[in-house]
XYZ file of C-alpha atoms in Angstrom:
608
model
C 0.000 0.000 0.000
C 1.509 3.345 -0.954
C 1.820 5.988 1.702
C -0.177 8.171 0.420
C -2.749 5.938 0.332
C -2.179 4.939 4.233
C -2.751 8.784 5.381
C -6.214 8.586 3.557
C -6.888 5.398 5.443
C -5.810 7.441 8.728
C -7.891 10.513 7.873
C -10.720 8.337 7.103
C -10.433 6.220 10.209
C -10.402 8.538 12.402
C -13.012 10.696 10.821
C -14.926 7.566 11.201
C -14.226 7.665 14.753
C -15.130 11.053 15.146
C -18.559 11.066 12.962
C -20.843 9.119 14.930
C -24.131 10.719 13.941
C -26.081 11.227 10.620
C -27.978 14.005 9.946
C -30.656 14.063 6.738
C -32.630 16.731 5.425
C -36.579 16.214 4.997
C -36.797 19.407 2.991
C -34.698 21.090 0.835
C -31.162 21.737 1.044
C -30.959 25.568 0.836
C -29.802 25.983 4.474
C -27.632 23.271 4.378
C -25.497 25.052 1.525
C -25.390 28.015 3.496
C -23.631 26.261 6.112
C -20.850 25.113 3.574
C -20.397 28.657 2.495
C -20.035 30.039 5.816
C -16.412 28.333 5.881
C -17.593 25.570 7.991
C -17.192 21.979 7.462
C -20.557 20.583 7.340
C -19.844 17.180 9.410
C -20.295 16.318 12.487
C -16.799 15.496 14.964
C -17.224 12.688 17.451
C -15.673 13.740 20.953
C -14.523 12.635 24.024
C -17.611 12.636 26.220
C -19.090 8.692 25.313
C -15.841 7.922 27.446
C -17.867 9.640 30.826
C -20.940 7.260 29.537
C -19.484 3.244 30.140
C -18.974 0.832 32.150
C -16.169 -0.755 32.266
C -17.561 -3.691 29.291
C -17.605 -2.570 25.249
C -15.933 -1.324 22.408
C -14.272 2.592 23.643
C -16.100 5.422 22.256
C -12.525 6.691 20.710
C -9.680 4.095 19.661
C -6.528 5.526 19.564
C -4.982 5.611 15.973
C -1.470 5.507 15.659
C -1.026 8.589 13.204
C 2.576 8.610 13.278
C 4.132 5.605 14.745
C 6.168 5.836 11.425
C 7.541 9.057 11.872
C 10.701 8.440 9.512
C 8.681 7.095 6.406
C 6.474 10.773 6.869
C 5.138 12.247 3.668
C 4.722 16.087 3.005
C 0.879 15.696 4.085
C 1.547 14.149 7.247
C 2.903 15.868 10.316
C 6.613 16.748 10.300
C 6.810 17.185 13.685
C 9.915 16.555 15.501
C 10.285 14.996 18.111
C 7.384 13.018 18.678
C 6.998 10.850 21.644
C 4.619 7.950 22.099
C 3.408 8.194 26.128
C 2.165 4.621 27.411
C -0.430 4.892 30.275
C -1.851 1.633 29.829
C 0.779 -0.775 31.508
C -0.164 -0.013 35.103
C -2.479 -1.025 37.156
C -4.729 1.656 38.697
C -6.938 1.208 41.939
C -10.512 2.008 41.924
C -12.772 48.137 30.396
C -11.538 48.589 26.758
C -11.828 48.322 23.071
C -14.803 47.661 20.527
C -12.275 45.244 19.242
C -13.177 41.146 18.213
C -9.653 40.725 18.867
C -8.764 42.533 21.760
C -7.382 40.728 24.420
C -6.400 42.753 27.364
C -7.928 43.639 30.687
C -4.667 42.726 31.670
C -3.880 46.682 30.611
C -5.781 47.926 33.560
C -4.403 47.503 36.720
C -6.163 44.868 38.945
C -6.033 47.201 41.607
C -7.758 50.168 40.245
C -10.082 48.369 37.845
C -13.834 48.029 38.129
C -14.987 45.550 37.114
C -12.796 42.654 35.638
C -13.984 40.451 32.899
C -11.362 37.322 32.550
C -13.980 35.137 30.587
C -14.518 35.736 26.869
C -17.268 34.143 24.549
C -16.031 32.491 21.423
C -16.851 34.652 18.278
C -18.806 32.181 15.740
C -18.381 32.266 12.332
C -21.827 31.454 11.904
C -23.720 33.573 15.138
C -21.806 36.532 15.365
C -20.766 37.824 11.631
C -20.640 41.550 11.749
C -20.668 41.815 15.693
C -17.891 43.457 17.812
C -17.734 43.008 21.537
C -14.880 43.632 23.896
C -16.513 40.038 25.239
C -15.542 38.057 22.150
C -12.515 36.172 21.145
C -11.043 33.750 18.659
C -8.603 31.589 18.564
C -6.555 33.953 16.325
C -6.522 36.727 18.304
C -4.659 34.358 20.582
C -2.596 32.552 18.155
C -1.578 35.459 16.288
C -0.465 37.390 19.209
C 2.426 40.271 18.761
C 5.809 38.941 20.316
C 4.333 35.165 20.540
C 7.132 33.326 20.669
C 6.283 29.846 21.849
C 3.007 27.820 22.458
C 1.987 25.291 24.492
C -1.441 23.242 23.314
C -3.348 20.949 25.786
C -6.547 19.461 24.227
C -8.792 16.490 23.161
C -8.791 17.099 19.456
C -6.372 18.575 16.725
C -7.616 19.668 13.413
C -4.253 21.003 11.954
C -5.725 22.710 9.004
C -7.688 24.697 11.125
C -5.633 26.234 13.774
C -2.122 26.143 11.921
C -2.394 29.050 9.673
C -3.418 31.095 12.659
C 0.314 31.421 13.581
C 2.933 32.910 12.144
C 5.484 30.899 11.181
C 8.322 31.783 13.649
C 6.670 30.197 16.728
C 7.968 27.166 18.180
C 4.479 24.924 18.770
C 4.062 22.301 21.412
C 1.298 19.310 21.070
C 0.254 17.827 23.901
C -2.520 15.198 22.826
C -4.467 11.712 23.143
C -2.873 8.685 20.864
C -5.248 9.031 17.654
C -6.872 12.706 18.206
C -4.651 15.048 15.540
C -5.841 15.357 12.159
C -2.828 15.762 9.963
C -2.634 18.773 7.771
C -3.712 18.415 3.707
C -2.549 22.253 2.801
C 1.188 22.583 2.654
C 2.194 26.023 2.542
C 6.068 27.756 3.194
C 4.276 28.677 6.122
C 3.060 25.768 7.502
C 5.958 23.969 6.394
C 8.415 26.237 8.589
C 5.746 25.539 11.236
C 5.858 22.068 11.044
C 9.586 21.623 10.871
C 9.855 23.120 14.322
C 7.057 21.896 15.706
C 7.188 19.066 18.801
C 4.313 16.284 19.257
C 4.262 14.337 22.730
C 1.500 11.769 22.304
C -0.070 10.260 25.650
C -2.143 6.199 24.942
C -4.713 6.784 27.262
C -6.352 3.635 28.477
C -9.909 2.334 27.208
C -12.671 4.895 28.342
C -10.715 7.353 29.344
C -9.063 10.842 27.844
C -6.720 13.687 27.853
C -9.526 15.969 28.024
C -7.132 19.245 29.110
C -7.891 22.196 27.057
C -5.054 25.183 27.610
C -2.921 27.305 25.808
C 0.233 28.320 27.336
C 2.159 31.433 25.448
C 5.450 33.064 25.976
C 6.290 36.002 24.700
C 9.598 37.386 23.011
C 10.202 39.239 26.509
C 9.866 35.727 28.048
C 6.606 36.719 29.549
C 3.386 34.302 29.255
C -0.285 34.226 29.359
C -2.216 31.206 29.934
C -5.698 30.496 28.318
C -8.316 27.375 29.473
C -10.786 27.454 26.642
C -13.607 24.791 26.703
C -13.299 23.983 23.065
C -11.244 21.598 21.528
C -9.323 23.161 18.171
C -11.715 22.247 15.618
C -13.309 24.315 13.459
C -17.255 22.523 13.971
C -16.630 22.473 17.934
C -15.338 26.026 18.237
C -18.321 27.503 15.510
C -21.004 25.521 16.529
C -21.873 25.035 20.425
C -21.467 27.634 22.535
C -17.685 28.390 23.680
C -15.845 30.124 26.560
C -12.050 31.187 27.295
C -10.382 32.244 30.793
C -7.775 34.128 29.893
C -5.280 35.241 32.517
C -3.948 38.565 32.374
C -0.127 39.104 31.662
C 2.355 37.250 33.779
C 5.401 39.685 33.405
C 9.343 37.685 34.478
C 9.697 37.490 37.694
C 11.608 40.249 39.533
C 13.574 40.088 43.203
C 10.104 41.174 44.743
C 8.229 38.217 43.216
C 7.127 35.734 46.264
C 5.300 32.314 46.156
C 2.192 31.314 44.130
C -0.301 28.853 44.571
C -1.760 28.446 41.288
C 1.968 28.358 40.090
C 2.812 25.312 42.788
C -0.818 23.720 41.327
C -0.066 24.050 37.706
C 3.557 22.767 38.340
C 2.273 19.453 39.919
C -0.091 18.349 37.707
C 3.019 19.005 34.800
C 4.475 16.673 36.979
C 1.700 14.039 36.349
C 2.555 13.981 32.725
C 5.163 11.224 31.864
C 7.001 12.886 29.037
C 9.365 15.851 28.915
C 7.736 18.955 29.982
C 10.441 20.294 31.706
C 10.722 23.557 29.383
C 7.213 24.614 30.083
C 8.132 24.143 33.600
C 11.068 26.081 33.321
C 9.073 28.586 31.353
C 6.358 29.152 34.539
C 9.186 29.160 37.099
C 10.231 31.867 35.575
C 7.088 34.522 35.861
C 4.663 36.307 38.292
C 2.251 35.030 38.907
C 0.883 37.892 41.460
C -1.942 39.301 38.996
C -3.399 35.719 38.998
C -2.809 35.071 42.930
C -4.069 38.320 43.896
C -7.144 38.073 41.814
C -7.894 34.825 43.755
C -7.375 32.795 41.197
C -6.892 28.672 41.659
C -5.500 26.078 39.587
C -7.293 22.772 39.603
C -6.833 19.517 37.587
C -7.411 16.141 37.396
C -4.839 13.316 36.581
C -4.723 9.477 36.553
C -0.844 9.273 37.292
C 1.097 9.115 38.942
C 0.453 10.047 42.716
C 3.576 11.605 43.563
C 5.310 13.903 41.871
C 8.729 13.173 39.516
C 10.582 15.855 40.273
C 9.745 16.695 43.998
C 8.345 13.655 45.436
C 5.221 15.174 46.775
C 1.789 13.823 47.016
C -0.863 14.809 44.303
C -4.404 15.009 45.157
C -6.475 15.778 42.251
C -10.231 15.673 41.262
C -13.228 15.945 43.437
C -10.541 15.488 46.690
C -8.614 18.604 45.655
C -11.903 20.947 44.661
C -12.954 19.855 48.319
C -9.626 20.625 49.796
C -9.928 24.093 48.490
C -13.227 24.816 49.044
C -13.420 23.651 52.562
C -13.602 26.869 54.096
C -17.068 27.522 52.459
C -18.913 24.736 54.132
C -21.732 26.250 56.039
C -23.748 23.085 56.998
C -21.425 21.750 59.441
C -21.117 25.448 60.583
C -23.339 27.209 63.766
C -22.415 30.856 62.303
C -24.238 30.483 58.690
C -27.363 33.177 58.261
C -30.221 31.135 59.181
C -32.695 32.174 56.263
C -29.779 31.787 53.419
C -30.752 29.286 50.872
C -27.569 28.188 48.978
C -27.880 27.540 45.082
C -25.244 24.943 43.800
C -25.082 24.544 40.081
C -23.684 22.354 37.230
C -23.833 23.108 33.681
C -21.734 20.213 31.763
C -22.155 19.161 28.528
C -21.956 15.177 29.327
C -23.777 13.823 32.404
C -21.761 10.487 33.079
C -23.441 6.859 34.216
C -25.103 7.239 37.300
C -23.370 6.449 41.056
C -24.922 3.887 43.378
C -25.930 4.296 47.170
C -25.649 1.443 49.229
C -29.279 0.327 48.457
C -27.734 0.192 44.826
C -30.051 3.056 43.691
C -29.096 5.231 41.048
C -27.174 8.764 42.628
C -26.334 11.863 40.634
C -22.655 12.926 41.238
C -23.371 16.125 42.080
C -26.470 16.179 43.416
C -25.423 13.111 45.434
C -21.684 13.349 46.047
C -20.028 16.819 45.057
C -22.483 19.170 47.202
C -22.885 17.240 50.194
C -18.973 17.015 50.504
C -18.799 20.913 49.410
C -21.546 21.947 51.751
C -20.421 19.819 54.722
C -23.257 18.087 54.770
C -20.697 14.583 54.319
C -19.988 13.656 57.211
C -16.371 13.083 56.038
C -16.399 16.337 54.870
C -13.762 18.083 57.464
C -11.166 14.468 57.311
C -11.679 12.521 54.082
C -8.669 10.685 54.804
C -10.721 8.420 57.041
C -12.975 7.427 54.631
C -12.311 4.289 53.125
C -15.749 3.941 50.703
C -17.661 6.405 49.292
C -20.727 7.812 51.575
C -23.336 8.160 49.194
C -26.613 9.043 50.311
C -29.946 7.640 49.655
C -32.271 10.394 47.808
C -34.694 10.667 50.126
C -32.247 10.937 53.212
C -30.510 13.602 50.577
C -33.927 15.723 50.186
C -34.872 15.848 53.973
C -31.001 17.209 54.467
C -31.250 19.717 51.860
C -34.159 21.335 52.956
C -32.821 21.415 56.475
C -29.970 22.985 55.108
C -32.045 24.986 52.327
C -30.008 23.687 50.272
C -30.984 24.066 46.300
C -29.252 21.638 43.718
C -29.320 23.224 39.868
C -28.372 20.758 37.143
C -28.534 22.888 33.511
C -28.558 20.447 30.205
C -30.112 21.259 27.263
C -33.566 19.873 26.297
C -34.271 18.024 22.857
C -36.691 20.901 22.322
C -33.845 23.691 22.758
C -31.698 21.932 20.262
C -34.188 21.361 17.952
C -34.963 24.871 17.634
C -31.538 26.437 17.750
C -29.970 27.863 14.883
C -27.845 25.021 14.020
C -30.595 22.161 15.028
C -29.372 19.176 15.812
C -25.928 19.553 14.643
C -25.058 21.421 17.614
C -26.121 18.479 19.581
C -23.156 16.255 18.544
C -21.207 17.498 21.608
C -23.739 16.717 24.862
C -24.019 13.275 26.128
C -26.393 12.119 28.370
C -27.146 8.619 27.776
C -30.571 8.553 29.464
C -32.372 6.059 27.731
C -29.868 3.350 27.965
C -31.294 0.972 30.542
C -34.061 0.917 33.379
C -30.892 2.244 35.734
C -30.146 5.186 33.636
C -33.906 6.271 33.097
C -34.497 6.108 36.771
C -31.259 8.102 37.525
C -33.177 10.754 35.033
C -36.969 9.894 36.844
C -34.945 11.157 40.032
C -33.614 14.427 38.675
C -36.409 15.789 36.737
C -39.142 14.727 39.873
C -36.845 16.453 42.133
C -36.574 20.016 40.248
C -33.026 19.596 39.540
C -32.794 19.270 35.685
C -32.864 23.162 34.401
C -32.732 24.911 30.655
C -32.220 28.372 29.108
C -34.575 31.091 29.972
C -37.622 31.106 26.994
C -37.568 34.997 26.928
C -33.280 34.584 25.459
C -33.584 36.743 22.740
C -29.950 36.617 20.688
C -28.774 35.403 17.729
C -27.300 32.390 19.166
C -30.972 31.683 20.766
C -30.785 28.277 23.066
C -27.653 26.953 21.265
C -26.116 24.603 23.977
C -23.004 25.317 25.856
C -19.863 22.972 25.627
C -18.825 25.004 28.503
C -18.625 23.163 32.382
C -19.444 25.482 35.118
C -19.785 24.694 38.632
C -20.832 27.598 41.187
C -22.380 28.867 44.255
C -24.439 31.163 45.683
C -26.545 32.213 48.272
C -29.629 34.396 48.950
C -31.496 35.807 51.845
C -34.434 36.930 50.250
C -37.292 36.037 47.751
C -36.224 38.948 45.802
C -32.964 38.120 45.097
C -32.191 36.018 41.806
C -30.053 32.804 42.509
C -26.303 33.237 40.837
C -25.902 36.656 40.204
C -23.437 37.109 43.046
C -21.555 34.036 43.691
C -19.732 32.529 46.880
C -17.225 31.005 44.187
C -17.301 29.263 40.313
C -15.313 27.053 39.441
C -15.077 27.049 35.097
C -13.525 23.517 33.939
C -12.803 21.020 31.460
C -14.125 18.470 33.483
C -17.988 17.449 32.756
C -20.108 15.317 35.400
C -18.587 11.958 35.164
C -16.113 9.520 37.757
C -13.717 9.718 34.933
C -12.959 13.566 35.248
C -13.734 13.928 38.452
C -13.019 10.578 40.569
C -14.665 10.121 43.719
C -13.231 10.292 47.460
C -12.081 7.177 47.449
C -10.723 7.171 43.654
C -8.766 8.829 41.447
C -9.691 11.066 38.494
C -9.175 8.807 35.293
C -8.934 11.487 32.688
C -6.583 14.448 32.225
C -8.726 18.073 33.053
C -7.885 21.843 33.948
C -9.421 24.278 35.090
C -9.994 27.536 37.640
C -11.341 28.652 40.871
C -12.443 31.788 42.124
C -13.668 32.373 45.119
C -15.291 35.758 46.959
C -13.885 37.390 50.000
C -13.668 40.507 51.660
C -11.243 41.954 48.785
C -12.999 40.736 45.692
C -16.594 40.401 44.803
C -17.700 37.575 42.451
C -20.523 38.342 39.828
C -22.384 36.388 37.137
C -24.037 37.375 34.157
C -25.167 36.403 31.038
C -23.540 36.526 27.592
C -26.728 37.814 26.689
C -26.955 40.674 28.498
C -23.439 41.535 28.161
C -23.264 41.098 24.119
C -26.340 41.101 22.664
C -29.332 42.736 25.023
C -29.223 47.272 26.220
C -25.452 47.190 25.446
C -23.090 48.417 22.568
C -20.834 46.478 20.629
C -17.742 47.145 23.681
C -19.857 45.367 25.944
C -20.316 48.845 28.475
C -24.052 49.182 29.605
C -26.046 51.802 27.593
C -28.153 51.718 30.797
C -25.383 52.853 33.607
C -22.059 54.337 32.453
C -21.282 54.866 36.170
C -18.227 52.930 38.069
C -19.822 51.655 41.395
C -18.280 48.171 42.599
C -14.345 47.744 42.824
C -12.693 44.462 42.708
C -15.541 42.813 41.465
C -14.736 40.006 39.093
C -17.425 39.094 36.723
C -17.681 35.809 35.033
C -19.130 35.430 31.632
C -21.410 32.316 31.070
C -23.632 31.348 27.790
C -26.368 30.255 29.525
C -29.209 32.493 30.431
C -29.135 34.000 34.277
C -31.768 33.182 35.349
C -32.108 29.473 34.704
C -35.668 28.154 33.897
C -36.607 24.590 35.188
C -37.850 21.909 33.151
C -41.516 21.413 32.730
C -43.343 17.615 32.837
C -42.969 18.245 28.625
C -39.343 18.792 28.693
C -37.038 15.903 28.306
C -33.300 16.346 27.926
C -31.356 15.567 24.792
C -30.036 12.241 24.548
C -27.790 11.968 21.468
C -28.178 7.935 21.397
C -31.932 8.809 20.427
C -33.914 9.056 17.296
C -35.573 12.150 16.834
C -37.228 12.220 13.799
C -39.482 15.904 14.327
C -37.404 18.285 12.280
C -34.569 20.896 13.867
C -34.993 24.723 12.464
C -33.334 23.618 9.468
C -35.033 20.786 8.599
C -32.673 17.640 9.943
C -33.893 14.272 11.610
C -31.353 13.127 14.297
C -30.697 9.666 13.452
C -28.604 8.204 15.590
C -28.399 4.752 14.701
């Protein structure tokens, strides 16, 4: 077989693997064809998240495809990346304020100390919802890529589409791949440009075991001055996942080299251990983050948080790694209020997750069905666990029963929000169904799984998009994964638009990304905490209201020009504040469905 004719095979393989779904037109195929023009490939990319959705039995959603296990015999359309190294995880045992501009990047310009109102989350521009919009609130991938001064990049993520992100960078910069066995698509258009990329370019592939993923999204950049910027976007880099759900960015604000004044960080120490957990050669990047401040991100109250499978100590320093569920509860300890006598007595605390996969259900010791968060994460956050204040002396996970878990909750006034899209919302999105490609919630399955949903939706907990959303981008679902809390005191106030703390992640609602308190994480994930204090207030709202609803294209309020919180950071989310809760009509999406009623362009969802 020629090798020309082997890279089609690997294209088409792992195309394969990434097209799960058909989608076919009852009417005509006008709107389709506008799709294709928009510069958008009309076809839909498998992803990571059927990994969250099985047992430990059956064929993985993803099988890693050895794309260039012969890197010496490399054509001109293949990768010439050098060096590439092949990571083996499978041999161990593991126990159970301000421009108009699209483009614009910086807050970082205004001082953290004097700014209003700081806004470190951006929307993703689409190609498709947001033609001819400016907002200080947008991004793209590259605005980031094509930075001035970039110098070297660091990638993190789940999927590679080379022919899409490539071109964003000039051809100077030194690229790093960090990626899953079998998840880069090779590049077909071979310019100088790319070319000199390539050349220079380094690959470190990781062979994740069966059902599990590098599911890290982040973009590391250093800058000729040798300062850096990190970014922790919840797309992958493909062109159909970045255009077509709804996408979010942290970006961190300028991390200048350190100076003799610079003192410890936290998120620094956080990010350097789980580089620790990879085991390949990341010892540049390392070098590259010893090297700045990280005081704009510290002060800000900023945390890192990750998952990892491996290893539980560290290479370089020996120390111990907790990850997962076990190290969001470490950090959030100090906001437990059920185990506390001090808390407000008429507070009723709002915990929410907004995911785009909700993973197989848990089991409590009756071996009924449990929701991980409803059932796991907030009793350990709240303190309602009894192990919440010494996990280290619990040797199997305490999982309550459902009704024993209502009863507590409303002694506690405790309020669980769980925010998935229905099939109705993604039916009459812009993109129909082919935005649903992305959100996995394999309800339907079995009697175990449909009573794991019976106990959600009977309980209030399932929630959607507001009806009265009135954008372009309508009730297009959210790839994003947002976990927060807040509290109110009155009837009047809404639930999430001030927030005790959010944490924005690449982890969605599964054992794999998260583990449990007895087990560890399976998949690689990032992500970042912030928390309210006394110094800095912690604010929600819309991308709605901020980009498309009473405000002008920079994103300032036409209603209220007028400075009146300090150190308030606001975070950006694509879902509408407030939430509305699913009615007995509503059903969620399940993507392992038929649904043959016609989207807003006139697709069936086929899945089979």
């Amino acid at each position: 077989m020629g090798h020309s004719k082997s890279v089609s095979d690997v294209r088409k393989r792992v195309r394969n693997r990434w097209s799960a779904f058909e989608y076919r037109r009852n009417a005509h195929n006008s709107a389709s064809t506008a799709f294709d023009d928009g510069g958008i490939e009309n076809e839909m990319v498998h992803n990571e998240h059927d990994a969250d959705n099985v047992d430990k039995v059956g064929t993985p959603a993803v099988e890693p495809v050895p794309l260039l296990q012969t890197q010496a015999k490399m054509s001109s359309t293949e990768i010439n990346a050098a060096p590439v190294e092949i990571i083996d995880l499978t041999s161990d045992t593991e126990e159970t304020e301000v421009t108009t501009s699209d483009t614009d990047l910086a807050n970082e310009e205004v001082p953290l100390e004097t700014a209003v109102t700081q806004y470190p989350f951006k929307l993703i521009k689409s190609d498709i919802y947001d033609a001819g919009r400016a907002s200080r609130h947008f991004i793209t991938l590259q605005s980031i890529f094509s930075e001035p001064g970039l110098k070297k990049v660091w990638l993190f993520s789940y999927q590679y589409e080379l022919d899409y992100i490539l071109p964003m960078f000039c051809d100077d910069v030194e690229v790093t791949i960090i990626a899953q066995e079998g998840t880069v698509l090779p590049p077909t258009i071979r310019t100088a440009s790319i070319s000199k990329l390539l050349s220079k370019m380094k690959t470190y592939f990781i062979n994740m075991p069966p059902y599990t993923c590098h599911h890290s999204k982040m973009i590391i950049n250093q800058y000729s001055d040798f300062s850096c910027r990190l970014f922790i976007p919840s797309n992958n880099f493909t062109s159909t996942e970045t255009n077509l759900p709804q996408q979010v960015i942290w970006c961190s604000p300028i991390l200048p080299p350190k100076n003799s004044v610079s003192g410890v960080s936290i998120f620094r120490d956080d990010l350097l251990l789980y580089l620790d957990t990879y085991p390949c050669d990341l010892k540049p990047l390392c070098v590259a983050m010893e090297a700045v401040d990280f005081s704009r991100i510290d002060n800000a109250g900023v945390q890192f948080v990750f998952s990892a499978p491996k290893p539980s100590r560290t290479k370089r320093r020996g120390e111990h790694i907790t990850s997962g569920i076990r190290l969001a509860h470490q950090k959030l300890s100090k906001y437990h209020h059920a185990d506390r006598s001090d808390h407000t007595f008429n507070a009723t605390h709002h915990y929410l997750s907004q995911v785009s996969t909700i993973g197989a259900p848990l089991k409590t010791k009756s071996k009924k069905p449990a929701n991980l968060f409803s059932h796991l994460m907030i009793p350990l956050y709240s303190g309602i666990n009894p192990y919440s204040t010494n996990l280290g002396r619990q040797r199997i996970d305490d999982v309550p029963e459902t009704e024993e878990l209502k009863y507590l909750y409303r002694k506690h006034k405790i309020k669980p929000y769980i925010v998935y899209p229905t099939d109705r919302e993604i039916r009459s999105c812009p993109m129909g169904y082919m935005t649903g490609g992305w959100f996995h919630f394999h309800w339907m399955k079995t009697d175990f799984t449909r009573l794991h949903y019976r106990i959600l939706k009977q309980w209030g907990v399932l929630h959607k998009q507001s009806s009265e959303a009135n954008n372009p981008r309508a009730a297009t679902p959210s790839h994003t994964k947002f976990y927060m809390k807040g509290t109110t005191t009155s009837h009047g106030q809404k639930p999430f638009e001030q927030l005790d703390w959010c944490l924005f992640t690449t982890a969605n609602l599964s054992g794999h990304a998260w583990g449990t308190t007895t087990r560890r994480p399976q998949n690689y994930e990032v992500g970042v905490l912030l928390c309210s204090d006394e110094k800095h207030a912690l604010t929600a709202k819309s991308a709605s209201d901020l980009i498309y609803t009473n405000f002008e294209g920079s994103g300032r309020s036409l209603k209220d020009e007028k400075a009146t919180i300090s150190h308030n950071t606001c975070i950006l989310v694509p879902f509408t504040i407030p939430l509305g809760q699913y009615t007995t009509s509503d059903e969620s999406f399940c993507i392992s469905h038929n649904y043959m009623q016609p989207d807003s362009l006139g697709n069936q969802h086929l899945a089979t």
